[in-house]
GROMACS .gro file of C-alpha atoms in nm:
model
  236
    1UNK     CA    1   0.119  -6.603   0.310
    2UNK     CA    2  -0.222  -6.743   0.385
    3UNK     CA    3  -0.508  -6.449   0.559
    4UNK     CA    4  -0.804  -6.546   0.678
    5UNK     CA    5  -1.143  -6.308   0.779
    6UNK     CA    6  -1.279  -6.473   1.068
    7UNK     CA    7  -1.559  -6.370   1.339
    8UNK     CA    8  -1.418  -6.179   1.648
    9UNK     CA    9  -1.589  -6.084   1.982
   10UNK     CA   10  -1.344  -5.964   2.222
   11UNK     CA   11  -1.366  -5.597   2.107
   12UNK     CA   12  -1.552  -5.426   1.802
   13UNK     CA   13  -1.257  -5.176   1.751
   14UNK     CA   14  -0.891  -5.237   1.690
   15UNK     CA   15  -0.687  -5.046   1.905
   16UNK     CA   16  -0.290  -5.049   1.988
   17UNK     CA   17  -0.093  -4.946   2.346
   18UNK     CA   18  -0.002  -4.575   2.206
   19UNK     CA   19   0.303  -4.439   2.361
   20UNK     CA   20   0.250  -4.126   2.238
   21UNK     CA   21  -0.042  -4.121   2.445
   22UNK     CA   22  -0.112  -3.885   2.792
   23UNK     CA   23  -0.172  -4.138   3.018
   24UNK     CA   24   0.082  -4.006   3.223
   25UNK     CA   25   0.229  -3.626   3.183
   26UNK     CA   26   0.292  -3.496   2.819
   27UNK     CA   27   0.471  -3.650   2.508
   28UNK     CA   28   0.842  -3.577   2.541
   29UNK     CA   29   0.911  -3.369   2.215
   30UNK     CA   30   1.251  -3.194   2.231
   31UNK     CA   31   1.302  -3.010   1.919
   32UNK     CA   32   1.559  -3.185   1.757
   33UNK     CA   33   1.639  -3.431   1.983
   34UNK     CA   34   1.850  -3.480   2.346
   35UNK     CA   35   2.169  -3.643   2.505
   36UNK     CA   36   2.067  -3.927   2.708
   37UNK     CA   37   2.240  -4.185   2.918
   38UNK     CA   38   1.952  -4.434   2.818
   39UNK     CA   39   1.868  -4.545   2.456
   40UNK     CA   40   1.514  -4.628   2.573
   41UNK     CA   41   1.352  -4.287   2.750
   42UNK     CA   42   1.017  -4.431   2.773
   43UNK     CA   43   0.835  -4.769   2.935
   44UNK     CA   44   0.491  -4.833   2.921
   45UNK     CA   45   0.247  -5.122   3.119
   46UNK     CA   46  -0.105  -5.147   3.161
   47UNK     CA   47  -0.393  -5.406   3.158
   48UNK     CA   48  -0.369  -5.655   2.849
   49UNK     CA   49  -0.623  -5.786   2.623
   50UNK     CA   50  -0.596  -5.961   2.298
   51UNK     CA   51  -0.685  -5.771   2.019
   52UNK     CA   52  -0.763  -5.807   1.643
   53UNK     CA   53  -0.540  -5.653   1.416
   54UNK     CA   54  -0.595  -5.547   1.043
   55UNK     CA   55  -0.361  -5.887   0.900
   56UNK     CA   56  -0.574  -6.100   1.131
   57UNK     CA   57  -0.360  -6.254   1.346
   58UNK     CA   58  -0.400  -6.155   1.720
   59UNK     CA   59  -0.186  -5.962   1.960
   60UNK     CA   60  -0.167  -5.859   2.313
   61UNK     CA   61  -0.185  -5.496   2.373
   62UNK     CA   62  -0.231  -5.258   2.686
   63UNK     CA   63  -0.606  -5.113   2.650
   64UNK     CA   64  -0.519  -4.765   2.620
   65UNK     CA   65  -0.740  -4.644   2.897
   66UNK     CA   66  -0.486  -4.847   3.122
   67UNK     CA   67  -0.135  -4.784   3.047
   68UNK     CA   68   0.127  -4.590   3.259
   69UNK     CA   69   0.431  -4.467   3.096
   70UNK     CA   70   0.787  -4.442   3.241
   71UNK     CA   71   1.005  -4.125   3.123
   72UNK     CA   72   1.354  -4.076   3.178
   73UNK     CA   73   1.497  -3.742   3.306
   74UNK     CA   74   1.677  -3.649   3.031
   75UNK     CA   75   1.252  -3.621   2.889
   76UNK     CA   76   1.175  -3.397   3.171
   77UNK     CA   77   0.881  -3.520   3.161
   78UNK     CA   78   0.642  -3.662   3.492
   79UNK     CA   79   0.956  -3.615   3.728
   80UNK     CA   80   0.729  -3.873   3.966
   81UNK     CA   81   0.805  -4.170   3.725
   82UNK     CA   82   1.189  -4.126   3.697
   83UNK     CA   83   1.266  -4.364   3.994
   84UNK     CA   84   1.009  -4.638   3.862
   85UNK     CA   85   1.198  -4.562   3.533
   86UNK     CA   86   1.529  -4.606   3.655
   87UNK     CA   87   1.508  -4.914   3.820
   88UNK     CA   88   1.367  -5.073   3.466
   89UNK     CA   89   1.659  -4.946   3.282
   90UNK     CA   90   1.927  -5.061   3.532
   91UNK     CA   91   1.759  -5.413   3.540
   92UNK     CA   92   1.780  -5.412   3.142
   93UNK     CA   93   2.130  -5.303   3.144
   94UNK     CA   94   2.022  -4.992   2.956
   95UNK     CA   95   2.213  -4.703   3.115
   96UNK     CA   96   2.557  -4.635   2.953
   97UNK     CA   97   2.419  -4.527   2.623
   98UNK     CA   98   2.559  -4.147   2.640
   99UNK     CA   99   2.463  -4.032   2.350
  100UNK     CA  100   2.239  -3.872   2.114
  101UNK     CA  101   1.875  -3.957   2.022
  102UNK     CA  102   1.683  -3.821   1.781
  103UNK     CA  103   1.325  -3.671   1.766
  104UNK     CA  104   1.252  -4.040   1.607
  105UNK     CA  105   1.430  -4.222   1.858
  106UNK     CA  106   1.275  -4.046   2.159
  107UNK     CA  107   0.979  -4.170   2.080
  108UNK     CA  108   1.065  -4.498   2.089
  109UNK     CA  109   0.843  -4.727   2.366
  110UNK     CA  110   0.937  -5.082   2.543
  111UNK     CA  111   0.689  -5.271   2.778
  112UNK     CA  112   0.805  -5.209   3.135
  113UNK     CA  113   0.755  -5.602   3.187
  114UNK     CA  114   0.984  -5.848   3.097
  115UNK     CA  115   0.887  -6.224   3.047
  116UNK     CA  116   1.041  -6.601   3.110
  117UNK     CA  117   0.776  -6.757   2.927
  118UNK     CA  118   0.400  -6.680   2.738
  119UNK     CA  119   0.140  -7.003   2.750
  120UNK     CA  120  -0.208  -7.078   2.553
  121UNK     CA  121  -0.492  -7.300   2.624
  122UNK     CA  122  -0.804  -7.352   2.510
  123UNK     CA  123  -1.166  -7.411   2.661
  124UNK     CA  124  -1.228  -7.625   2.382
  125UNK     CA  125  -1.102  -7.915   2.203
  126UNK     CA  126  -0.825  -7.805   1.936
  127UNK     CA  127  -0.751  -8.156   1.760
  128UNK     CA  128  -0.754  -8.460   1.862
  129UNK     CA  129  -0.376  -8.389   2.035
  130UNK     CA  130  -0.486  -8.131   2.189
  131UNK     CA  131  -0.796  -8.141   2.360
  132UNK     CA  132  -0.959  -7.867   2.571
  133UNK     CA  133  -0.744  -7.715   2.861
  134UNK     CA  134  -0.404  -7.858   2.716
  135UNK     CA  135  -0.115  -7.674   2.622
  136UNK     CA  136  -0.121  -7.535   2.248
  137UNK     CA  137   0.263  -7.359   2.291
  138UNK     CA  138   0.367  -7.604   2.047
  139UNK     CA  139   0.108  -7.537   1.768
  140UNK     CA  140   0.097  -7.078   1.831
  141UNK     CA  141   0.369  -6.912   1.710
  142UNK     CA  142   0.488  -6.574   1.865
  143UNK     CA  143   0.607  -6.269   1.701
  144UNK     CA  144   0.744  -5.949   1.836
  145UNK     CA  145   1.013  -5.711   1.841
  146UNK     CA  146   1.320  -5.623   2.053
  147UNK     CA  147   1.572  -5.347   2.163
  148UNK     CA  148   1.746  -5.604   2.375
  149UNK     CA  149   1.978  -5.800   2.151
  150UNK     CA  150   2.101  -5.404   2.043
  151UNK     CA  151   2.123  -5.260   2.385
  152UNK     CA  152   2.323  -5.583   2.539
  153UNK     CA  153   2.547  -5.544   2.258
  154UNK     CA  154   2.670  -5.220   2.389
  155UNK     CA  155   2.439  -5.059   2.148
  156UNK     CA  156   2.619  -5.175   1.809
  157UNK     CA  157   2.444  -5.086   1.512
  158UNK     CA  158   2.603  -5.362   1.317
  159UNK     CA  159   2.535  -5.680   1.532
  160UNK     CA  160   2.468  -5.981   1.464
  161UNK     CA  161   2.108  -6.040   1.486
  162UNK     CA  162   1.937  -5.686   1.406
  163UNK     CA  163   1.686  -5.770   1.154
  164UNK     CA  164   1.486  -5.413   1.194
  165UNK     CA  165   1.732  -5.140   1.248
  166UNK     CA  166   1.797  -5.155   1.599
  167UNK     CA  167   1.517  -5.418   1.675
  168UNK     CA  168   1.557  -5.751   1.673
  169UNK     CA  169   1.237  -5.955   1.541
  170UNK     CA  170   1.114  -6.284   1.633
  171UNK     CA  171   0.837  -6.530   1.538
  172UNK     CA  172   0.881  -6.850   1.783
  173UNK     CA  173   0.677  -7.089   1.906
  174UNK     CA  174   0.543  -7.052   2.256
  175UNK     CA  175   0.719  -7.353   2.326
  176UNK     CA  176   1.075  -7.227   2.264
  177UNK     CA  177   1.049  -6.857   2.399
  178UNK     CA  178   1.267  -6.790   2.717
  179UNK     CA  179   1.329  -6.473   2.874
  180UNK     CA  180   1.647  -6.410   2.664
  181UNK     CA  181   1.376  -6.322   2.385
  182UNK     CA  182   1.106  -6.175   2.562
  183UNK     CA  183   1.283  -5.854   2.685
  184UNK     CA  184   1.265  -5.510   2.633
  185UNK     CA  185   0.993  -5.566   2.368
  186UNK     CA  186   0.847  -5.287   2.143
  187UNK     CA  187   0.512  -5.105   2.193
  188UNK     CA  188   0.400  -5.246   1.883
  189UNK     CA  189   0.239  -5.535   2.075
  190UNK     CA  190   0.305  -5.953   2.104
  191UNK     CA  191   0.150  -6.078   1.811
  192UNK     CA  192   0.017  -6.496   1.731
  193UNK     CA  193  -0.177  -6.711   1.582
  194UNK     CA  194  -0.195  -7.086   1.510
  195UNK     CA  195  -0.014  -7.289   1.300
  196UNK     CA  196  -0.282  -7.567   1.244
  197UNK     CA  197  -0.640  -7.531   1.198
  198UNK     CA  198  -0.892  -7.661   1.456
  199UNK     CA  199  -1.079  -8.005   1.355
  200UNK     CA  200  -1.379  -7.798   1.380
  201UNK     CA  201  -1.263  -7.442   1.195
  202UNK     CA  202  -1.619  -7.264   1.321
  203UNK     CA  203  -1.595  -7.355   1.640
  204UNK     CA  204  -1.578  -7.034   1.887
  205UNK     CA  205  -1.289  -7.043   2.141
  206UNK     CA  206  -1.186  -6.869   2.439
  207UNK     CA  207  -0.799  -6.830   2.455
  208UNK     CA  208  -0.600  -6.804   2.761
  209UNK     CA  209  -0.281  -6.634   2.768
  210UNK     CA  210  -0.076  -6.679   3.053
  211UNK     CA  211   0.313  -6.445   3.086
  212UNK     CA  212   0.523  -6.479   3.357
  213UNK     CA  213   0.717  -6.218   3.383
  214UNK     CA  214   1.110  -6.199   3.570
  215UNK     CA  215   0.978  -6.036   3.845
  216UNK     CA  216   0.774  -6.331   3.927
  217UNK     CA  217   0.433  -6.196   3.831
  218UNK     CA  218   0.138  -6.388   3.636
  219UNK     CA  219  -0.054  -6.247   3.395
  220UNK     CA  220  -0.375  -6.361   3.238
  221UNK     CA  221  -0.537  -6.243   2.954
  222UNK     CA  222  -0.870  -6.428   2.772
  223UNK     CA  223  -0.978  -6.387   2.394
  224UNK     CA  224  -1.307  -6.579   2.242
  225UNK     CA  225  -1.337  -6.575   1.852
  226UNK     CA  226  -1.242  -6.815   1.601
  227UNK     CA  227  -0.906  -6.797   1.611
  228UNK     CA  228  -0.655  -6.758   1.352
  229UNK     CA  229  -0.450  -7.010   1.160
  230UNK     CA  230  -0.202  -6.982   0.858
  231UNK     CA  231   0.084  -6.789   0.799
  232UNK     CA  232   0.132  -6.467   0.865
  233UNK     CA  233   0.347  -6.214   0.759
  234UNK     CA  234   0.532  -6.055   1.054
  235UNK     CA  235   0.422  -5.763   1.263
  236UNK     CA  236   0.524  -5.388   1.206
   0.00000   0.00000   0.00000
């Protein structure tokens, strides 16, 4: 797998959405572990930006100064989020669970957003098929992980699919990603990067991400740097 060490000037310092952050109430440690109707007890949004990681491919992450977290009741933790929580748990068919999680497991984070579709332009001319402002979805591949495929299951360990333990992982291109993928996606972050270099590898770039999510909201989130291209090993 190819890395490359390229110039970045979004942000000098690499930083990840961290659920176990106390953006909102305190971390929900319960000794051993608790019964819970839900297999997710905690959602998390914020305000993206696209960040450099240590492999050197990009991601979008919640700047940690930003992010709101969503407990469930079982936590007892910031009783005021439990409806907001609630209502993202019943829309990702995530309440029939009724069982046991441990310390591990209640620690586990989802983005409260769900998504029909991620997009990427440039301000400047990629190749000669894709000049500035065009769509790159079919040259940036995606990569995340999932608890949906596991929780629409009916929370079977041993379906098809599950590449990471529970999670499910994929690395798409833009192009193909609906919201049956992009749903209930893990903390860790949306990770890409481009499968062909630019005709011009030094040039500078500023990167627009566009998500829609299911609720019908538009995000946009810009990153300038020279952007990566290779392969990449996958996220996690």
């Amino acid at each position: 797998m190819k890395k490359l060490v390229y110039t970045f000037a979004l942000l000098a310092a690499i930083t990840f959405v961290a659920c176990s952050s106390d953006s909102e109430g305190e971390r929900p440690i319960g000794g051993d572990g608790m019964k819970s109707a839900y297999y997710i007890v905690n959602y998390a949004e914020g305000e993206f930006a696209v960040l450099q990681t240590p492999e050197h491919y990009w991601t979008l992450s919640y700047v940690p100064s930003s992010i709101k977290q969503y407990y469930s009741p079982e936590s007892n933790v910031s009783p005021e989020t439990w409806d907001v929580f609630k209502r993202i748990a019943l829309r990702n068919g995530d309440t029939g669970y009724d069982g046991f999680l441990d310390e591990g497991e209640m620690n586990r984070c989802c983005f409260a957003d769900n998504f029909r579709s991620i997009h990427f332009v440039s301000d400047a001319d990629w190749d000669a098929t894709h000049p500035a402002e065009s769509s790159l979805d079919d040259i940036v591949t995606v990569m995340f992980s999932t608890y949906a495929p596991f929780v629409q299951s009916g929370y079977d360990r041993n379906a098809s699919g599950l590449s990471w333990g529970v999670r499910t992982f994929y690395q798409h291109h833009a192009s193909v990603l609906t919201e049956k993928e992009m749903a209930m996606i893990d903390w860790e972050g949306i990770g890409f990067y481009f499968d062909t270099a630019p005709d011009d590898p030094t040039q500078v770039h500023t990167i627009t991400v566009t998500l829609q999510t299911v609720d019908g909201e538009t995000l946009t989130v810009t990153g300038r740097g020279t952007p990566p291209w290779g392969d990449y090993e996958p996220i996690g």
